[in-house]
PDB file of C-alpha atoms in Angstrom:
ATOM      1  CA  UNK E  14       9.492 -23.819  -3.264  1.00  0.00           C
ATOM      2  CA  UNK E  15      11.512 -21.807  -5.488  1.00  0.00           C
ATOM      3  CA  UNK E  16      15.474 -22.224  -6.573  1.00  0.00           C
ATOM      4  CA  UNK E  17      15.757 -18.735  -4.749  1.00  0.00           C
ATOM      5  CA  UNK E  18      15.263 -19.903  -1.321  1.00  0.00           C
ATOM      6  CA  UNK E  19      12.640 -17.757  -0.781  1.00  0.00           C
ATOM      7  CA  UNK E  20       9.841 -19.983  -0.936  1.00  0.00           C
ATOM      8  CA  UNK E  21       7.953 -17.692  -3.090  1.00  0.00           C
ATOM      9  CA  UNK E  22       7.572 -14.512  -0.874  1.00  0.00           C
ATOM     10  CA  UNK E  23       9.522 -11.588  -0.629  1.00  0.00           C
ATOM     11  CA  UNK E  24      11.417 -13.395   2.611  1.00  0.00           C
ATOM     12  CA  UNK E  25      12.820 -11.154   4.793  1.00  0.00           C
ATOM     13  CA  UNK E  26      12.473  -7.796   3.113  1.00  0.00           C
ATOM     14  CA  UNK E  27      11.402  -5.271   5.595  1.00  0.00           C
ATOM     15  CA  UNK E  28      11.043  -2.167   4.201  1.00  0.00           C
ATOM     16  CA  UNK E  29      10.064  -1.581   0.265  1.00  0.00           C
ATOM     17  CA  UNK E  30      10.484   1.966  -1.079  1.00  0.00           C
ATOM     18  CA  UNK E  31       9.124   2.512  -4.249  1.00  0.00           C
ATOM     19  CA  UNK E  32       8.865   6.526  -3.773  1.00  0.00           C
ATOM     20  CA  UNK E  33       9.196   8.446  -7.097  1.00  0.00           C
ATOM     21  CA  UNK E  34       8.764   5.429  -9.402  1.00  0.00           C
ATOM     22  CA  UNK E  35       6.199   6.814 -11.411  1.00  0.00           C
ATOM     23  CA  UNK E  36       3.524   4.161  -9.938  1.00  0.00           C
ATOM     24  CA  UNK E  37       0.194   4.925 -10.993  1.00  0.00           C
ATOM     25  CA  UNK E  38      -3.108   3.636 -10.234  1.00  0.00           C
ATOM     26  CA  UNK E  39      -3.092   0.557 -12.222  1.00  0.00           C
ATOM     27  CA  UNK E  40       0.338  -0.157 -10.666  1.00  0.00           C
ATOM     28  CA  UNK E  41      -0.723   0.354  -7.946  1.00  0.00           C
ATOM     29  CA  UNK E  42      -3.385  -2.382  -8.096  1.00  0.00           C
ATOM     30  CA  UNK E  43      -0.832  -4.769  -9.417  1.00  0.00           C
ATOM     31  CA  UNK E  44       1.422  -4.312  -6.492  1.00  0.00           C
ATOM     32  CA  UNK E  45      -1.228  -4.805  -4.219  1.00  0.00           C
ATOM     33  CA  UNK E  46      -2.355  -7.824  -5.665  1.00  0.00           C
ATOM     34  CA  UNK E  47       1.449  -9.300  -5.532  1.00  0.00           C
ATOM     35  CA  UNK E  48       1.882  -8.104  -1.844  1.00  0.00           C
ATOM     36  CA  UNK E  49      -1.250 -10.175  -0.931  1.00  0.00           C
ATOM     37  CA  UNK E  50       0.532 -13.472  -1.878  1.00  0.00           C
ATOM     38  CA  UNK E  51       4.117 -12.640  -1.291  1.00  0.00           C
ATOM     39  CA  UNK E  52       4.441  -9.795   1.116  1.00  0.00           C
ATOM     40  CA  UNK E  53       7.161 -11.942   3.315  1.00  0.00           C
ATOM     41  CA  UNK E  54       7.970  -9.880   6.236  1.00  0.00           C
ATOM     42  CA  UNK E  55       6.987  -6.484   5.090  1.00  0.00           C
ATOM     43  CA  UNK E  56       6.959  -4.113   7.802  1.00  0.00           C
ATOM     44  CA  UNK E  57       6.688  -0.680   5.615  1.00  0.00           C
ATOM     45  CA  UNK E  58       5.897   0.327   2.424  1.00  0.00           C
ATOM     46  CA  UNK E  59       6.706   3.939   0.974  1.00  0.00           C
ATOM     47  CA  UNK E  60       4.718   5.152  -2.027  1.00  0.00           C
ATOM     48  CA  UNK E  61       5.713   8.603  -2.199  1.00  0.00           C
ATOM     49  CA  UNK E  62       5.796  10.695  -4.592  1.00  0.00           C
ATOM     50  CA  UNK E  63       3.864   8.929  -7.231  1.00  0.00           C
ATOM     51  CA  UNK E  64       0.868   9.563  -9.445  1.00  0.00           C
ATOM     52  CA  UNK E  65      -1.518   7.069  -7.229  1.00  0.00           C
ATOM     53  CA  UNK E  66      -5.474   8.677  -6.997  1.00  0.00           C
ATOM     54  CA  UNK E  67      -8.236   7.485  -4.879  1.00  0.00           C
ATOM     55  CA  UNK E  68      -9.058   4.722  -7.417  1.00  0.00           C
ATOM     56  CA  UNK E  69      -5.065   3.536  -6.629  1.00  0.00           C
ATOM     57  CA  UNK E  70      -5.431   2.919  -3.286  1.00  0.00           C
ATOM     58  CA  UNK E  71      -8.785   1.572  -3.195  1.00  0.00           C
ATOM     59  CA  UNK E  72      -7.542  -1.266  -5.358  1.00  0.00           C
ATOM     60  CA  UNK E  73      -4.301  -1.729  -3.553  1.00  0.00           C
ATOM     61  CA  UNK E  74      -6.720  -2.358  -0.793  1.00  0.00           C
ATOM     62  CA  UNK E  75      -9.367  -4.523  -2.198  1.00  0.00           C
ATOM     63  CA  UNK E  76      -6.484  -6.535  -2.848  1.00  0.00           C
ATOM     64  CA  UNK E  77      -5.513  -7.666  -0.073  1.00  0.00           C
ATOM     65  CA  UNK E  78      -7.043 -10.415   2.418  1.00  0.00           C
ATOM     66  CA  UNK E  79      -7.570 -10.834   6.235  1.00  0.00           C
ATOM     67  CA  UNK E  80      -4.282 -12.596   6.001  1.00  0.00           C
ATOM     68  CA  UNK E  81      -2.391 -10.813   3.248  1.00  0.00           C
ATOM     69  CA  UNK E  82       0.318  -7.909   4.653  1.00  0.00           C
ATOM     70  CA  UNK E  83       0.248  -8.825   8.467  1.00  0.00           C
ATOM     71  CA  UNK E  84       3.664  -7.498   9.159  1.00  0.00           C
ATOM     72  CA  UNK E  85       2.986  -3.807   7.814  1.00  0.00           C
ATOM     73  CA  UNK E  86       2.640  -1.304  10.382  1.00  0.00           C
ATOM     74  CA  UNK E  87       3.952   1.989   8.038  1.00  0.00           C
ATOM     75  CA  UNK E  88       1.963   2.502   4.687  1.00  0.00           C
ATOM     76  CA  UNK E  89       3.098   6.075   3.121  1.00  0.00           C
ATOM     77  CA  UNK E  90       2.050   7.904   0.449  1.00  0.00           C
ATOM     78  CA  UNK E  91       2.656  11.214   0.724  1.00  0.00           C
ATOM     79  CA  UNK E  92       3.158  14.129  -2.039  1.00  0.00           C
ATOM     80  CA  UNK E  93       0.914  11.700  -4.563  1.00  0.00           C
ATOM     81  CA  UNK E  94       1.309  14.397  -7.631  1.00  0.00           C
ATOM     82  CA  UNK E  95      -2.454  13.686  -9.101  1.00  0.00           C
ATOM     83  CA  UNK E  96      -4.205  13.773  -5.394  1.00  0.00           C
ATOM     84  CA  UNK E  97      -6.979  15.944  -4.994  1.00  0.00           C
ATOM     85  CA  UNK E  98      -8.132  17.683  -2.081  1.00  0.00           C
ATOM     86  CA  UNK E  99     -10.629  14.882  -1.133  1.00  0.00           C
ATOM     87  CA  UNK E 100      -7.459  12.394  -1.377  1.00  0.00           C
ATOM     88  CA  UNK E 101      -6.558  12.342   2.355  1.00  0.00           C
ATOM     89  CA  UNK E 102     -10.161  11.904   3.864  1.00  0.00           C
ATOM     90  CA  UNK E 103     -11.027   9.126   0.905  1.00  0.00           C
ATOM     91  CA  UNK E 104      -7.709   7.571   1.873  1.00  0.00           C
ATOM     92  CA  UNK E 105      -8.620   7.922   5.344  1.00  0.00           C
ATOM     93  CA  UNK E 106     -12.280   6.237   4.819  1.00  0.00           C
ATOM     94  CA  UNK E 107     -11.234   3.302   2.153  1.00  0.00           C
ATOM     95  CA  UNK E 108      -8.500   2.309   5.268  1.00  0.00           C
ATOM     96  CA  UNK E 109     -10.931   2.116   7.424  1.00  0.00           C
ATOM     97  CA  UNK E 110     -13.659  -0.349   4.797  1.00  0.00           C
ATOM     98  CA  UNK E 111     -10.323  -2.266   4.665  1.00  0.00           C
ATOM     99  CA  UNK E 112      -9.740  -2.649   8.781  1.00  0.00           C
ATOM    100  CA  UNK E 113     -13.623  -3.298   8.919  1.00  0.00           C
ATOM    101  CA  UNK E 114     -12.732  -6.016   6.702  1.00  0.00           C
ATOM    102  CA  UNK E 115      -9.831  -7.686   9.110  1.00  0.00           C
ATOM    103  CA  UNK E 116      -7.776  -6.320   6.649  1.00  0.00           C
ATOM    104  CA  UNK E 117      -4.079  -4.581   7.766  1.00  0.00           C
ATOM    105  CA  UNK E 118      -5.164  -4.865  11.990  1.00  0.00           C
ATOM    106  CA  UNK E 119      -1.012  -4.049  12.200  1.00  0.00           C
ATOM    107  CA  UNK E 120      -1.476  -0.999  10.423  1.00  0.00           C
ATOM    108  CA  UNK E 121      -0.371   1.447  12.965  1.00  0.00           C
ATOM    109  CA  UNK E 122       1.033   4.622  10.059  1.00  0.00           C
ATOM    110  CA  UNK E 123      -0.785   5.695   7.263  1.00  0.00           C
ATOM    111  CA  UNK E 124       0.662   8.160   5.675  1.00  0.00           C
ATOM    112  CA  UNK E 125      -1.850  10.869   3.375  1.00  0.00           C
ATOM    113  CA  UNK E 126      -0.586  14.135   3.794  1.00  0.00           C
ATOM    114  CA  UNK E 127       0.974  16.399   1.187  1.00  0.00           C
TER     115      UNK E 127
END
């Protein structure tokens, strides 16, 4: 366990806004490979406003595990500044490889839209 009290995880952090942080896809990926081992009580996760493509979120997914992220319920990431118009449905359809999966079940808001 670590000095922190925290036991390694993010402990009770509920909501994580990392809108406008210039996150891009490799970021991205990192994030979502920390999240899978240390995402505490996460509930929601906002992403906004970043430079996150396809390739972004399909890591960020991949990621995680069956087990990883089983708090979150609100997943935004709106206004991503390099999306393309096929952004939202590939979004859309990589979410949906990743509940197929057993992966984020809580996942009740996932936000694409511009």
């Amino acid at each position: 366990e670590s000095s922190s009290g925290f036991g390694g995880k993010l402990g009770s952090l509920v909501v994580l806004n990392l809108s406008d942080c210039e996150i891009d896809d490799k970021k991205m990926e990192l994030i979502g490979e920390v999240l899978a081992v240390n995402a505490g009580q996460l509930d929601s996760l906002h992403l906004d406003a970043n430079r996150i493509s396809i390739e972004g979120v399909k890591a960020f997914l991949e990621a995680q595990t069956p087990d990883s992220l089983d708090e979150l319920t609100t997943l935004s990431l709106w206004c991503q500044k390099c999306h393309t118009p096929e952004f939202f449905d590939a979004a859309d359809e990589a979410l949906a490889v990743a509940k197929e999966e057993g992966k984020l079940l809580g996942l009740r808001s996932f936000q694409t839209m511009p």
